[in-house]
Amino acid sequence: MLHLCHHSEKLAIALGLINTAPGTPLRIRKNLWVCEDCHTYAKFISKIVGRAIMVRDANRFHDFENGVCSFLHGLLVMLV
Ligand SMILES: [Zn+2]
Ligand SMILES: [Zn+2]
């Protein structure tokens, strides 16, 4: 299976959390698709740290909060 994601989202999220104030929403911008693995990771982290994580990729916007992503992305599931 072709997998273009190198999971740089995970690193970006981790660094973002360290470099921003606790309790503030974290905004991350990526050029590539957020892969299923990183998507699950972001949901998990948002629940653990209790912070909103917004990840914008080339075509869509994910808003992770308390373990869920508010974006409707059936299309993403199809493409991954
Ligand atoms: Zn990934
Ligand atoms: Zn999402």
mmCIF file of N, CA, C and O and ligand atoms in Angstrom:
data_model
loop_
_atom_site.group_PDB
_atom_site.id
_atom_site.type_symbol
_atom_site.label_atom_id
_atom_site.label_comp_id
_atom_site.label_asym_id
_atom_site.label_seq_id
_atom_site.Cartn_x
_atom_site.Cartn_y
_atom_site.Cartn_z
ATOM 1 N N MET A 1 0.841 -1.193 0.000
ATOM 2 C CA MET A 1 0.000 0.000 0.000
ATOM 3 C C MET A 1 0.880 1.249 0.000
ATOM 4 O O MET A 1 1.824 1.345 0.763
ATOM 5 N N LEU A 2 0.534 2.157 -0.860
ATOM 6 C CA LEU A 2 1.285 3.404 -0.938
ATOM 7 C C LEU A 2 0.973 4.272 0.272
ATOM 8 O O LEU A 2 -0.179 4.520 0.574
ATOM 9 N N HIS A 3 1.997 4.697 0.945
ATOM 10 C CA HIS A 3 1.792 5.514 2.139
ATOM 11 C C HIS A 3 2.786 6.666 2.106
ATOM 12 O O HIS A 3 3.971 6.500 2.370
ATOM 13 N N LEU A 4 2.286 7.844 1.789
ATOM 14 C CA LEU A 4 3.175 8.985 1.611
ATOM 15 C C LEU A 4 3.489 9.712 2.900
ATOM 16 O O LEU A 4 4.361 10.564 2.954
ATOM 17 N N CYS A 5 2.769 9.369 3.928
ATOM 18 C CA CYS A 5 2.926 10.100 5.176
ATOM 19 C C CYS A 5 4.142 9.604 5.944
ATOM 20 O O CYS A 5 4.316 8.416 6.147
ATOM 21 N N HIS A 6 4.982 10.528 6.362
ATOM 22 C CA HIS A 6 6.143 10.173 7.167
ATOM 23 C C HIS A 6 5.905 10.510 8.625
ATOM 24 O O HIS A 6 6.829 10.641 9.401
ATOM 25 N N HIS A 7 4.670 10.730 8.942
ATOM 26 C CA HIS A 7 4.262 10.988 10.318
ATOM 27 C C HIS A 7 4.899 12.226 10.915
ATOM 28 O O HIS A 7 5.145 12.295 12.109
ATOM 29 N N SER A 8 5.186 13.201 10.086
ATOM 30 C CA SER A 8 5.715 14.457 10.605
ATOM 31 C C SER A 8 4.655 15.202 11.409
ATOM 32 O O SER A 8 4.979 16.083 12.192
ATOM 33 N N GLU A 9 3.376 14.842 11.226
ATOM 34 C CA GLU A 9 2.327 15.468 12.021
ATOM 35 C C GLU A 9 2.536 15.189 13.501
ATOM 36 O O GLU A 9 2.289 16.046 14.343
ATOM 37 N N LYS A 10 2.944 13.968 13.803
ATOM 38 C CA LYS A 10 3.138 13.589 15.210
ATOM 39 C C LYS A 10 4.185 14.467 15.861
ATOM 40 O O LYS A 10 4.021 14.938 16.985
ATOM 41 N N LEU A 11 5.283 14.655 15.155
ATOM 42 C CA LEU A 11 6.361 15.499 15.662
ATOM 43 C C LEU A 11 5.888 16.943 15.794
ATOM 44 O O LEU A 11 6.162 17.617 16.795
ATOM 45 N N ALA A 12 5.152 17.414 14.791
ATOM 46 C CA ALA A 12 4.655 18.785 14.808
ATOM 47 C C ALA A 12 3.719 19.009 15.993
ATOM 48 O O ALA A 12 3.760 20.063 16.642
ATOM 49 N N ILE A 13 2.883 18.029 16.266
ATOM 50 C CA ILE A 13 1.955 18.141 17.401
ATOM 51 C C ILE A 13 2.726 18.156 18.712
ATOM 52 O O ILE A 13 2.473 18.990 19.588
ATOM 53 N N ALA A 14 3.691 17.253 18.855
ATOM 54 C CA ALA A 14 4.479 17.171 20.084
ATOM 55 C C ALA A 14 5.239 18.474 20.334
ATOM 56 O O ALA A 14 5.220 19.019 21.443
ATOM 57 N N LEU A 15 5.889 18.990 19.304
ATOM 58 C CA LEU A 15 6.640 20.236 19.443
ATOM 59 C C LEU A 15 5.715 21.410 19.708
ATOM 60 O O LEU A 15 6.027 22.303 20.506
ATOM 61 N N GLY A 16 4.567 21.391 19.058
ATOM 62 C CA GLY A 16 3.586 22.460 19.240
ATOM 63 C C GLY A 16 3.082 22.529 20.669
ATOM 64 O O GLY A 16 2.931 23.605 21.241
ATOM 65 N N LEU A 17 2.858 21.372 21.252
ATOM 66 C CA LEU A 17 2.375 21.324 22.631
ATOM 67 C C LEU A 17 3.414 21.862 23.599
ATOM 68 O O LEU A 17 3.090 22.539 24.569
ATOM 69 N N ILE A 18 4.666 21.573 23.313
ATOM 70 C CA ILE A 18 5.759 22.040 24.175
ATOM 71 C C ILE A 18 5.923 23.554 24.069
ATOM 72 O O ILE A 18 6.183 24.232 25.053
ATOM 73 N N ASN A 19 5.729 24.066 22.852
ATOM 74 C CA ASN A 19 6.054 25.467 22.592
ATOM 75 C C ASN A 19 4.888 26.441 22.760
ATOM 76 O O ASN A 19 5.033 27.628 22.496
ATOM 77 N N THR A 20 3.733 25.943 23.172
ATOM 78 C CA THR A 20 2.595 26.827 23.368
ATOM 79 C C THR A 20 2.071 26.695 24.796
ATOM 80 O O THR A 20 2.362 25.718 25.480
ATOM 81 N N ALA A 21 1.323 27.683 25.221
ATOM 82 C CA ALA A 21 0.825 27.711 26.595
ATOM 83 C C ALA A 21 -0.240 26.638 26.810
ATOM 84 O O ALA A 21 -1.063 26.395 25.930
ATOM 85 N N PRO A 22 -0.222 25.994 27.984
ATOM 86 C CA PRO A 22 -1.240 24.987 28.308
ATOM 87 C C PRO A 22 -2.642 25.585 28.227
ATOM 88 O O PRO A 22 -2.856 26.730 28.607
ATOM 89 N N GLY A 23 -3.567 24.823 27.700
ATOM 90 C CA GLY A 23 -4.949 25.268 27.631
ATOM 91 C C GLY A 23 -5.304 26.015 26.368
ATOM 92 O O GLY A 23 -6.481 26.233 26.081
ATOM 93 N N THR A 24 -4.306 26.437 25.617
ATOM 94 C CA THR A 24 -4.598 27.150 24.377
ATOM 95 C C THR A 24 -4.751 26.156 23.222
ATOM 96 O O THR A 24 -4.131 25.098 23.225
ATOM 97 N N PRO A 25 -5.581 26.480 22.252
ATOM 98 C CA PRO A 25 -5.709 25.596 21.081
ATOM 99 C C PRO A 25 -4.406 25.561 20.301
ATOM 100 O O PRO A 25 -3.716 26.571 20.183
ATOM 101 N N LEU A 26 -4.085 24.391 19.798
ATOM 102 C CA LEU A 26 -2.860 24.228 19.023
ATOM 103 C C LEU A 26 -3.208 24.186 17.539
ATOM 104 O O LEU A 26 -4.066 23.428 17.118
ATOM 105 N N ARG A 27 -2.549 25.025 16.778
ATOM 106 C CA ARG A 27 -2.824 25.062 15.337
ATOM 107 C C ARG A 27 -1.608 24.575 14.566
ATOM 108 O O ARG A 27 -0.509 25.062 14.779
ATOM 109 N N ILE A 28 -1.846 23.626 13.679
ATOM 110 C CA ILE A 28 -0.760 23.057 12.887
ATOM 111 C C ILE A 28 -1.156 23.080 11.423
ATOM 112 O O ILE A 28 -2.298 22.778 11.072
ATOM 113 N N ARG A 29 -0.215 23.432 10.615
ATOM 114 C CA ARG A 29 -0.489 23.474 9.188
ATOM 115 C C ARG A 29 0.430 22.506 8.456
ATOM 116 O O ARG A 29 1.633 22.524 8.639
ATOM 117 N N LYS A 30 -0.154 21.633 7.661
ATOM 118 C CA LYS A 30 0.623 20.652 6.923
ATOM 119 C C LYS A 30 0.292 20.726 5.444
ATOM 120 O O LYS A 30 -0.821 21.044 5.068
ATOM 121 N N ASN A 31 1.255 20.379 4.633
ATOM 122 C CA ASN A 31 1.015 20.354 3.196
ATOM 123 C C ASN A 31 0.444 19.022 2.725
ATOM 124 O O ASN A 31 -0.236 18.956 1.716
ATOM 125 N N LEU A 32 0.734 17.979 3.483
ATOM 126 C CA LEU A 32 0.296 16.649 3.080
ATOM 127 C C LEU A 32 -0.992 16.262 3.787
ATOM 128 O O LEU A 32 -1.391 16.879 4.760
ATOM 129 N N TRP A 33 -1.595 15.209 3.313
ATOM 130 C CA TRP A 33 -2.763 14.656 3.967
ATOM 131 C C TRP A 33 -2.387 14.181 5.358
ATOM 132 O O TRP A 33 -1.306 13.650 5.566
ATOM 133 N N VAL A 34 -3.309 14.330 6.247
ATOM 134 C CA VAL A 34 -3.149 13.706 7.552
ATOM 135 C C VAL A 34 -3.544 12.240 7.393
ATOM 136 O O VAL A 34 -4.642 11.940 6.974
ATOM 137 N N CYS A 35 -2.631 11.336 7.687
ATOM 138 C CA CYS A 35 -2.929 9.919 7.494
ATOM 139 C C CYS A 35 -3.755 9.381 8.663
ATOM 140 O O CYS A 35 -3.874 10.007 9.704
ATOM 141 N N GLU A 36 -4.287 8.212 8.476
ATOM 142 C CA GLU A 36 -5.176 7.615 9.474
ATOM 143 C C GLU A 36 -4.460 7.441 10.814
ATOM 144 O O GLU A 36 -5.032 7.661 11.871
ATOM 145 N N ASP A 37 -3.217 7.053 10.748
ATOM 146 C CA ASP A 37 -2.437 6.820 11.955
ATOM 147 C C ASP A 37 -2.237 8.111 12.747
ATOM 148 O O ASP A 37 -2.448 8.165 13.952
ATOM 149 N N CYS A 38 -1.843 9.169 12.029
ATOM 150 C CA CYS A 38 -1.636 10.454 12.689
ATOM 151 C C CYS A 38 -2.965 11.043 13.166
ATOM 152 O O CYS A 38 -3.021 11.749 14.172
ATOM 153 N N HIS A 39 -4.013 10.755 12.447
ATOM 154 C CA HIS A 39 -5.349 11.213 12.817
ATOM 155 C C HIS A 39 -5.754 10.612 14.163
ATOM 156 O O HIS A 39 -6.229 11.314 15.056
ATOM 157 N N THR A 40 -5.518 9.320 14.297
ATOM 158 C CA THR A 40 -5.818 8.633 15.549
ATOM 159 C C THR A 40 -4.952 9.180 16.679
ATOM 160 O O THR A 40 -5.427 9.404 17.792
ATOM 161 N N TYR A 41 -3.707 9.431 16.367
ATOM 162 C CA TYR A 41 -2.767 9.981 17.335
ATOM 163 C C TYR A 41 -3.227 11.351 17.830
ATOM 164 O O TYR A 41 -3.222 11.632 19.029
ATOM 165 N N ALA A 42 -3.666 12.192 16.906
ATOM 166 C CA ALA A 42 -4.104 13.545 17.263
ATOM 167 C C ALA A 42 -5.344 13.496 18.155
ATOM 168 O O ALA A 42 -5.463 14.267 19.117
ATOM 169 N N LYS A 43 -6.257 12.595 17.845
ATOM 170 C CA LYS A 43 -7.447 12.440 18.686
ATOM 171 C C LYS A 43 -7.051 12.021 20.098
ATOM 172 O O LYS A 43 -7.539 12.564 21.093
ATOM 173 N N PHE A 44 -6.155 11.065 20.165
ATOM 174 C CA PHE A 44 -5.666 10.537 21.429
ATOM 175 C C PHE A 44 -5.008 11.646 22.261
ATOM 176 O O PHE A 44 -5.309 11.846 23.438
ATOM 177 N N ILE A 45 -4.115 12.402 21.634
ATOM 178 C CA ILE A 45 -3.396 13.463 22.322
ATOM 179 C C ILE A 45 -4.342 14.562 22.812
ATOM 180 O O ILE A 45 -4.205 15.074 23.925
ATOM 181 N N SER A 46 -5.332 14.896 21.995
ATOM 182 C CA SER A 46 -6.257 15.959 22.388
ATOM 183 C C SER A 46 -6.998 15.573 23.668
ATOM 184 O O SER A 46 -7.302 16.422 24.508
ATOM 185 N N LYS A 47 -7.259 14.306 23.813
ATOM 186 C CA LYS A 47 -7.946 13.819 25.014
ATOM 187 C C LYS A 47 -6.999 13.818 26.213
ATOM 188 O O LYS A 47 -7.360 14.246 27.305
ATOM 189 N N ILE A 48 -5.786 13.344 25.998
ATOM 190 C CA ILE A 48 -4.792 13.245 27.072
ATOM 191 C C ILE A 48 -4.453 14.620 27.653
ATOM 192 O O ILE A 48 -4.433 14.805 28.870
ATOM 193 N N VAL A 49 -4.171 15.573 26.778
ATOM 194 C CA VAL A 49 -3.705 16.880 27.249
ATOM 195 C C VAL A 49 -4.862 17.852 27.484
ATOM 196 O O VAL A 49 -4.675 18.919 28.050
ATOM 197 N N GLY A 50 -6.057 17.479 27.025
ATOM 198 C CA GLY A 50 -7.214 18.341 27.230
ATOM 199 C C GLY A 50 -7.146 19.645 26.459
ATOM 200 O O GLY A 50 -7.611 20.683 26.914
ATOM 201 N N ARG A 51 -6.543 19.592 25.287
ATOM 202 C CA ARG A 51 -6.426 20.795 24.457
ATOM 203 C C ARG A 51 -6.981 20.538 23.064
ATOM 204 O O ARG A 51 -6.926 19.406 22.582
ATOM 205 N N ALA A 52 -7.501 21.577 22.464
ATOM 206 C CA ALA A 52 -7.968 21.447 21.088
ATOM 207 C C ALA A 52 -6.752 21.462 20.163
ATOM 208 O O ALA A 52 -5.821 22.240 20.354
ATOM 209 N N ILE A 53 -6.760 20.597 19.175
ATOM 210 C CA ILE A 53 -5.678 20.562 18.185
ATOM 211 C C ILE A 53 -6.305 20.717 16.810
ATOM 212 O O ILE A 53 -7.143 19.913 16.411
ATOM 213 N N MET A 54 -5.924 21.771 16.123
ATOM 214 C CA MET A 54 -6.454 22.001 14.787
ATOM 215 C C MET A 54 -5.360 21.718 13.772
ATOM 216 O O MET A 54 -4.285 22.299 13.828
ATOM 217 N N VAL A 55 -5.624 20.823 12.868
ATOM 218 C CA VAL A 55 -4.643 20.481 11.844
ATOM 219 C C VAL A 55 -5.232 20.779 10.473
ATOM 220 O O VAL A 55 -6.267 20.237 10.098
ATOM 221 N N ARG A 56 -4.586 21.672 9.792
ATOM 222 C CA ARG A 56 -5.044 22.016 8.460
ATOM 223 C C ARG A 56 -4.105 21.384 7.452
ATOM 224 O O ARG A 56 -2.900 21.542 7.538
ATOM 225 N N ASP A 57 -4.640 20.622 6.516
ATOM 226 C CA ASP A 57 -3.792 20.113 5.443
ATOM 227 C C ASP A 57 -4.197 20.794 4.139
ATOM 228 O O ASP A 57 -4.903 21.790 4.157
ATOM 229 N N ALA A 58 -3.742 20.254 3.036
ATOM 230 C CA ALA A 58 -3.930 20.943 1.757
ATOM 231 C C ALA A 58 -5.402 21.198 1.435
ATOM 232 O O ALA A 58 -5.753 22.204 0.838
ATOM 233 N N ASN A 59 -6.276 20.319 1.842
ATOM 234 C CA ASN A 59 -7.667 20.408 1.415
ATOM 235 C C ASN A 59 -8.701 20.460 2.528
ATOM 236 O O ASN A 59 -9.857 20.735 2.266
ATOM 237 N N ARG A 60 -8.280 20.169 3.729
ATOM 238 C CA ARG A 60 -9.284 20.097 4.786
ATOM 239 C C ARG A 60 -8.744 20.539 6.128
ATOM 240 O O ARG A 60 -7.561 20.802 6.276
ATOM 241 N N PHE A 61 -9.635 20.596 7.054
ATOM 242 C CA PHE A 61 -9.326 21.152 8.357
ATOM 243 C C PHE A 61 -9.853 20.210 9.424
ATOM 244 O O PHE A 61 -11.042 19.924 9.464
ATOM 245 N N HIS A 62 -8.954 19.703 10.255
ATOM 246 C CA HIS A 62 -9.373 18.803 11.328
ATOM 247 C C HIS A 62 -9.369 19.554 12.644
ATOM 248 O O HIS A 62 -8.439 20.293 12.938
ATOM 249 N N ASP A 63 -10.388 19.350 13.400
ATOM 250 C CA ASP A 63 -10.495 20.010 14.692
ATOM 251 C C ASP A 63 -10.677 18.932 15.762
ATOM 252 O O ASP A 63 -11.771 18.428 15.984
ATOM 253 N N PHE A 64 -9.561 18.576 16.386
ATOM 254 C CA PHE A 64 -9.588 17.508 17.381
ATOM 255 C C PHE A 64 -9.851 18.104 18.754
ATOM 256 O O PHE A 64 -9.199 19.063 19.167
ATOM 257 N N GLU A 65 -10.805 17.531 19.434
ATOM 258 C CA GLU A 65 -11.072 17.996 20.785
ATOM 259 C C GLU A 65 -11.648 16.850 21.604
ATOM 260 O O GLU A 65 -12.596 16.189 21.184
ATOM 261 N N ASN A 66 -11.066 16.634 22.769
ATOM 262 C CA ASN A 66 -11.535 15.605 23.699
ATOM 263 C C ASN A 66 -11.703 14.235 23.032
ATOM 264 O O ASN A 66 -12.684 13.532 23.271
ATOM 265 N N GLY A 67 -10.755 13.889 22.189
ATOM 266 C CA GLY A 67 -10.741 12.547 21.612
ATOM 267 C C GLY A 67 -11.565 12.364 20.345
ATOM 268 O O GLY A 67 -11.674 11.255 19.843
ATOM 269 N N VAL A 68 -12.169 13.437 19.848
ATOM 270 C CA VAL A 68 -12.915 13.312 18.602
ATOM 271 C C VAL A 68 -12.491 14.383 17.604
ATOM 272 O O VAL A 68 -12.013 15.454 17.988
ATOM 273 N N CYS A 69 -12.675 14.079 16.312
ATOM 274 C CA CYS A 69 -12.443 15.069 15.277
ATOM 275 C C CYS A 69 -13.794 15.499 14.741
ATOM 276 O O CYS A 69 -14.612 14.662 14.366
ATOM 277 N N SER A 70 -14.021 16.806 14.727
ATOM 278 C CA SER A 70 -15.339 17.305 14.345
ATOM 279 C C SER A 70 -15.539 17.329 12.830
ATOM 280 O O SER A 70 -16.642 17.539 12.354
ATOM 281 N N PHE A 71 -14.472 17.104 12.095
ATOM 282 C CA PHE A 71 -14.593 17.158 10.647
ATOM 283 C C PHE A 71 -15.246 15.893 10.103
ATOM 284 O O PHE A 71 -14.946 14.788 10.530
ATOM 285 N N LEU A 72 -16.149 16.048 9.153
ATOM 286 C CA LEU A 72 -16.754 14.896 8.495
ATOM 287 C C LEU A 72 -15.840 14.484 7.356
ATOM 288 O O LEU A 72 -15.749 15.175 6.349
ATOM 289 N N HIS A 73 -15.137 13.384 7.539
ATOM 290 C CA HIS A 73 -14.173 13.055 6.497
ATOM 291 C C HIS A 73 -14.303 11.624 5.995
ATOM 292 O O HIS A 73 -13.364 10.846 6.026
ATOM 293 N N GLY A 74 -15.463 11.292 5.511
ATOM 294 C CA GLY A 74 -15.636 10.020 4.821
ATOM 295 C C GLY A 74 -14.738 9.942 3.606
ATOM 296 O O GLY A 74 -14.219 8.895 3.250
ATOM 297 N N LEU A 75 -14.511 11.078 2.976
ATOM 298 C CA LEU A 75 -13.651 11.144 1.804
ATOM 299 C C LEU A 75 -12.216 10.786 2.169
ATOM 300 O O LEU A 75 -11.549 10.076 1.424
ATOM 301 N N LEU A 76 -11.768 11.266 3.301
ATOM 302 C CA LEU A 76 -10.405 10.960 3.763
ATOM 303 C C LEU A 76 -10.230 9.454 3.945
ATOM 304 O O LEU A 76 -9.249 8.878 3.511
ATOM 305 N N VAL A 77 -11.211 8.817 4.548
ATOM 306 C CA VAL A 77 -11.139 7.375 4.787
ATOM 307 C C VAL A 77 -11.040 6.627 3.460
ATOM 308 O O VAL A 77 -10.296 5.679 3.322
ATOM 309 N N MET A 78 -11.779 7.097 2.475
ATOM 310 C CA MET A 78 -11.744 6.458 1.171
ATOM 311 C C MET A 78 -10.377 6.587 0.495
ATOM 312 O O MET A 78 -9.938 5.706 -0.217
ATOM 313 N N LEU A 79 -9.723 7.699 0.724
ATOM 314 C CA LEU A 79 -8.480 7.983 0.011
ATOM 315 C C LEU A 79 -7.248 7.412 0.700
ATOM 316 O O LEU A 79 -6.222 7.246 0.068
ATOM 317 N N VAL A 80 -7.327 7.141 1.955
ATOM 318 C CA VAL A 80 -6.150 6.656 2.680
ATOM 319 C C VAL A 80 -5.850 5.213 2.299
ATOM 320 O O VAL A 80 -6.771 4.419 2.220
HETATM 321 ZN ZN ZN B 1 1.044 9.819 9.520
HETATM 322 ZN ZN ZN B 2 -10.296 14.513 11.114
#
